[in-house]
């Protein structure tokens, strides 16, 4: 039937029409929206807005190039809402599973300040920074974890082979051997399996933990469950929290440059501090009551004395944005140092654990059972 005609009757001018995604679709279009898709959307929309393209038409043009069905469908609905007179921020906020909170808040602030392009560029920059950090950590952790997982699978496969293949052969081999030797051999063989069960159970636990972790990650990635858990772990949490604070400061600096009031900028930028929502609310109330910005920053309990001094000095001299930029530079350097230390420690540590595990597996299977085979041959 005429799909394009029906869409035009609804008052929308379609650029392209695609079939609806299937329940089980392994192509790119059937997968969930990624951070890279959102970054691309922000960059493209910012460019079109800067060139004075109508917002609803710009969204339709971008949606036509999107391969993800989920994102494409959402953008078409958003363009329809914007064309009917609804605010872009309100339309975007209906899809929290696709668009992150920081983008929604930045779009809201951009509309209030009549500078949507700047807000979109800021969102893209912050999402790119967060994605780069995530990819760097993931690349240095997944390799050793994958090595351990593969070794555990091999270990379980060997156990399965022993119980399903080797045991029947053993029974056939011991047929006709003196009864005393049979009992000795069986006892020796079972002591090899049952006497060292920790390898088997360690393999089960490792495979189970990794599989459960992967499943939980994919089921809860929209709710950022892993991010909240990792934020409480000393090594990874410190790195992530440092990155969030830098994002908070960058958003605030850009909003202040665009002329937004400090309390409003603080409220929207506070989206990055997802584990300190109550403190952000308290700090916003401090600013709204007319108190100093240094007091609001101090109430967050995340800035050092020297950083608070810079903020207070910038507030007195009227160079508040420069003070924020200096703190961003200091924290950025510290973040790179922490990431370097973390990567240089965690990856060798995981590889060491994997090597230790392989050593135990080797000694259990290829050490004991070779000796056992020699004993059987000597008795026959």
XYZ file of C-alpha atoms in Angstrom:
380
model
C 0.000 0.000 0.000
C 0.959 3.655 -0.359
C 2.866 4.338 2.854
C 4.304 7.652 1.668
C 0.832 8.863 0.725
C -0.531 8.061 4.170
C 2.367 9.882 5.815
C 1.790 12.958 3.658
C -1.892 12.932 4.584
C -0.782 13.228 8.213
C 0.980 16.495 7.359
C 4.558 15.195 7.282
C 6.864 15.254 4.272
C 8.872 12.011 4.410
C 12.367 11.736 2.997
C 12.598 7.940 3.171
C 10.473 5.030 4.349
C 11.883 1.833 5.803
C 10.270 -1.371 7.012
C 9.723 -1.868 10.723
C 12.452 -3.712 12.625
C 11.898 -7.365 13.347
C 11.890 -8.931 16.793
C 15.181 -10.723 16.157
C 17.259 -8.565 13.847
C 21.054 -8.975 13.843
C 21.739 -6.205 11.308
C 22.973 -2.761 12.299
C 19.509 -1.262 11.939
C 18.082 -3.743 14.428
C 20.556 -3.036 17.220
C 20.185 -0.614 20.093
C 21.231 3.006 19.806
C 24.848 3.608 20.781
C 26.686 6.651 22.083
C 28.277 7.081 18.648
C 24.818 7.435 17.092
C 23.858 10.153 19.581
C 27.149 11.979 18.998
C 26.600 11.883 15.230
C 23.050 13.164 15.675
C 24.227 16.083 17.843
C 26.961 17.082 15.390
C 24.682 16.920 12.354
C 21.810 18.773 14.004
C 24.162 21.462 15.291
C 25.515 22.036 11.765
C 22.021 22.317 10.283
C 20.829 24.660 13.047
C 23.858 26.919 12.486
C 22.870 27.127 8.806
C 19.351 28.254 9.833
C 17.574 25.104 8.649
C 14.131 24.589 10.210
C 14.464 22.297 13.217
C 11.770 19.778 12.250
C 13.097 19.407 8.693
C 16.658 19.063 9.998
C 15.608 16.195 12.252
C 13.859 14.456 9.341
C 16.969 14.805 7.169
C 19.136 13.291 9.895
C 16.636 10.489 10.537
C 16.768 9.526 6.866
C 20.481 8.670 7.215
C 20.164 6.778 10.492
C 20.537 3.004 10.242
C 19.256 2.212 13.739
C 15.541 1.622 13.527
C 14.966 2.608 17.165
C 16.661 5.997 16.759
C 15.131 6.653 13.348
C 11.615 6.033 14.637
C 12.200 8.288 17.654
C 13.565 11.120 15.497
C 10.584 10.980 13.152
C 8.230 11.205 16.131
C 10.263 14.090 17.563
C 10.165 15.975 14.253
C 6.408 15.549 14.159
C 6.098 16.924 17.710
C 8.379 19.881 16.938
C 6.433 20.654 13.767
C 3.224 20.766 15.812
C 4.736 23.460 18.052
C 6.133 21.436 20.930
C 9.532 22.271 22.391
C 12.420 20.152 21.179
C 13.560 19.434 24.745
C 10.108 18.154 25.719
C 9.951 15.892 22.670
C 13.435 14.497 23.336
C 12.674 13.879 27.019
C 10.011 11.339 26.006
C 12.809 8.960 24.991
C 15.056 8.612 28.079
C 16.145 5.144 26.950
C 17.675 6.626 23.796
C 18.866 10.122 24.715
C 21.016 10.553 27.867
C 19.987 12.955 30.618
C 22.887 15.281 29.927
C 21.690 15.833 26.347
C 18.138 16.544 27.508
C 19.343 19.102 30.066
C 21.711 20.749 27.609
C 18.974 21.023 24.985
C 16.701 22.576 27.607
C 19.340 25.137 28.537
C 20.041 25.833 24.856
C 16.385 26.597 24.214
C 16.227 28.889 27.236
C 19.317 30.746 26.055
C 18.450 30.680 22.323
C 21.679 28.852 21.492
C 20.717 25.282 20.672
C 23.758 24.713 18.440
C 26.192 25.446 21.277
C 24.343 23.054 23.576
C 24.436 20.305 20.960
C 28.163 20.820 20.349
C 28.787 20.709 24.098
C 26.773 17.504 24.427
C 28.664 15.900 21.542
C 32.031 16.893 23.003
C 31.185 15.501 26.432
C 29.747 12.279 25.053
C 32.856 11.826 22.899
C 35.087 12.277 25.943
C 33.050 9.802 27.979
C 32.989 7.286 25.119
C 36.754 7.570 24.616
C 37.336 6.936 28.321
C 34.938 3.992 28.291
C 36.599 2.445 25.229
C 40.082 2.877 26.684
C 39.150 1.120 29.925
C 37.176 -1.565 28.120
C 40.002 -2.346 25.711
C 42.463 -2.888 28.552
C 40.114 -5.008 30.689
C 38.268 -7.147 28.159
C 41.405 -8.767 26.696
C 42.623 -10.423 29.930
C 39.047 -11.259 30.976
C 38.444 -12.869 27.589
C 41.651 -14.863 28.005
C 40.525 -16.145 31.424
C 37.041 -16.914 30.105
C 38.414 -18.897 27.151
C 40.760 -20.858 29.426
C 37.889 -21.689 31.793
C 35.802 -22.939 28.865
C 38.695 -25.157 27.742
C 39.057 -26.476 31.286
C 35.371 -27.398 31.474
C 35.591 -29.020 28.039
C 38.483 -31.186 29.230
C 36.514 -32.217 32.310
C 33.578 -33.134 30.090
C 35.887 -35.164 27.841
C 37.318 -37.047 30.822
C 33.955 -38.055 32.247
C 32.265 -38.884 28.926
C 35.157 -40.326 26.893
C 38.100 -41.261 29.060
C 36.200 -43.033 31.836
C 34.564 -45.606 29.484
C 37.947 -46.272 27.857
C 39.471 -46.770 31.304
C 36.839 -49.329 32.242
C 37.478 -51.236 29.007
C 41.254 -51.030 29.472
C 41.121 -52.429 32.994
C 39.102 -55.466 31.902
C 41.213 -58.567 32.462
C 43.677 -56.854 34.759
C 44.174 -58.284 38.225
C 41.518 -57.131 40.678
C 44.030 -55.542 43.049
C 45.551 -53.417 40.280
C 42.086 -52.425 39.075
C 41.136 -51.065 42.473
C 44.436 -49.233 42.820
C 44.082 -47.678 39.361
C 40.472 -46.623 39.935
C 41.371 -45.104 43.281
C 44.287 -43.231 41.709
C 42.152 -41.961 38.830
C 39.281 -40.765 41.017
C 41.682 -39.087 43.418
C 42.971 -37.085 40.459
C 39.492 -35.824 39.655
C 37.929 -35.616 43.091
C 41.115 -34.721 44.913
C 41.555 -31.494 42.942
C 38.008 -30.230 42.405
C 38.930 -26.581 42.920
C 39.944 -26.218 39.263
C 36.523 -27.419 38.165
C 34.621 -25.168 40.546
C 36.843 -22.177 39.872
C 36.140 -22.631 36.157
C 32.395 -22.841 36.801
C 32.500 -19.715 38.965
C 34.592 -17.740 36.451
C 32.375 -18.626 33.504
C 29.251 -17.947 35.565
C 30.429 -14.556 36.794
C 31.467 -13.385 33.330
C 28.258 -14.621 31.675
C 26.040 -13.113 34.381
C 27.977 -9.857 34.150
C 27.520 -9.670 30.375
C 23.794 -10.463 30.627
C 23.217 -7.923 33.407
C 25.172 -5.313 31.450
C 23.018 -5.683 28.340
C 19.760 -5.838 30.316
C 20.514 -2.775 32.447
C 22.773 -0.647 30.235
C 19.956 1.880 29.805
C 19.736 2.279 33.585
C 23.543 2.479 33.859
C 23.619 -0.131 36.628
C 27.246 -1.041 36.013
C 28.290 2.609 36.047
C 26.679 3.111 39.459
C 28.320 -0.034 40.816
C 31.731 0.823 39.380
C 31.543 4.343 40.812
C 31.895 2.795 44.280
C 34.953 0.691 43.402
C 38.234 2.424 44.389
C 40.249 2.138 41.131
C 37.585 2.487 38.434
C 35.269 4.665 40.509
C 37.903 7.336 41.069
C 38.619 7.565 37.335
C 34.941 7.717 36.405
C 34.064 10.287 39.084
C 36.967 12.465 37.981
C 35.670 12.372 34.399
C 32.163 13.291 35.601
C 33.456 16.294 37.546
C 35.355 17.510 34.471
C 32.189 17.139 32.397
C 30.249 19.086 35.022
C 32.759 21.947 34.905
C 32.882 22.040 31.093
C 29.118 22.209 30.766
C 28.918 24.981 33.350
C 31.666 26.982 31.645
C 29.954 26.760 28.244
C 26.591 27.728 29.716
C 28.071 30.725 31.506
C 29.781 31.814 28.278
C 26.390 31.694 26.599
C 25.032 34.100 29.231
C 23.030 31.685 31.362
C 22.541 32.555 35.064
C 24.888 30.725 37.411
C 22.188 28.890 39.376
C 20.500 27.639 36.181
C 23.823 26.566 34.681
C 24.688 24.810 37.931
C 21.383 22.941 37.918
C 21.716 21.681 34.330
C 25.429 20.867 34.614
C 24.715 18.955 37.815
C 23.239 16.174 35.680
C 26.763 14.790 35.373
C 27.030 14.294 39.126
C 24.490 11.482 39.140
C 25.608 10.208 42.555
C 25.286 13.636 44.210
C 21.827 14.771 43.162
C 20.832 15.931 46.635
C 24.036 17.937 47.058
C 23.542 19.525 43.629
C 20.044 20.535 44.690
C 21.405 22.055 47.901
C 24.126 23.933 46.005
C 21.556 25.282 43.537
C 19.450 26.570 46.428
C 22.536 28.269 47.877
C 23.114 30.111 44.589
C 19.430 30.977 44.213
C 19.457 32.541 47.685
C 22.203 34.948 46.601
C 25.136 33.373 48.428
C 28.632 33.064 46.981
C 29.475 30.528 44.292
C 32.420 29.261 46.345
C 29.976 28.214 49.078
C 27.870 26.289 46.565
C 30.935 24.491 45.186
C 32.157 23.730 48.697
C 28.812 22.095 49.571
C 29.417 19.464 46.864
C 32.381 18.065 48.846
C 34.320 17.167 45.685
C 36.709 20.124 45.304
C 40.025 20.612 47.064
C 40.962 23.691 49.059
C 43.123 25.037 46.222
C 40.275 24.602 43.718
C 37.855 26.392 46.036
C 40.407 29.187 46.386
C 40.565 29.529 42.581
C 36.765 29.680 42.409
C 36.603 32.323 45.136
C 39.364 34.355 43.473
C 37.668 34.129 40.082
C 34.395 35.246 41.623
C 36.029 38.289 43.208
C 37.954 39.363 40.097
C 35.164 38.599 37.622
C 37.177 35.824 35.941
C 34.970 32.978 37.091
C 35.081 31.195 33.719
C 38.889 31.348 33.671
C 38.943 29.794 37.139
C 36.775 26.934 35.892
C 39.060 26.486 32.870
C 42.124 26.229 35.135
C 40.430 23.602 37.296
C 39.437 21.675 34.160
C 43.065 21.678 32.966
C 44.371 20.522 36.347
C 41.770 17.787 36.646
C 42.269 16.701 33.035
C 45.992 16.180 33.623
C 45.264 14.281 36.828
C 42.689 12.125 35.035
C 45.167 11.122 32.324
C 47.695 10.212 35.013
C 45.152 8.100 36.897
C 44.108 6.299 33.730
C 47.736 5.547 32.875
C 48.409 4.166 36.354
C 45.200 2.138 36.351
C 45.896 0.597 32.947
C 49.525 -0.156 33.807
C 48.407 -2.022 36.946
C 45.080 -3.695 36.173
C 45.967 -5.289 32.839
C 49.192 -7.004 34.031
C 47.362 -8.082 37.194
C 44.540 -9.726 35.239
C 47.028 -11.344 32.857
C 48.959 -12.665 35.870
C 45.765 -14.175 37.311
C 45.009 -15.744 33.939
C 48.509 -17.202 33.712
C 48.263 -18.558 37.250
C 44.953 -20.171 36.415
C 46.405 -21.744 33.245
C 49.331 -23.064 35.297
C 46.984 -24.827 37.712
C 44.946 -26.258 34.848
C 48.106 -27.526 33.139
C 49.407 -29.204 36.274
C 46.038 -30.783 37.022
C 45.285 -32.232 33.601
C 48.538 -32.641 31.728
C 50.666 -33.357 34.768
C 48.603 -35.727 36.827
C 46.935 -37.645 34.031
C 50.183 -38.245 32.161
C 51.601 -39.755 35.337
C 48.420 -41.768 35.748
C 48.661 -43.109 32.187
C 52.261 -44.182 32.814
C 51.151 -45.983 35.960
C 48.412 -47.839 34.054
C 50.873 -48.911 31.359
C 53.358 -50.159 33.923
C 50.678 -52.289 35.604
C 49.403 -53.887 32.381
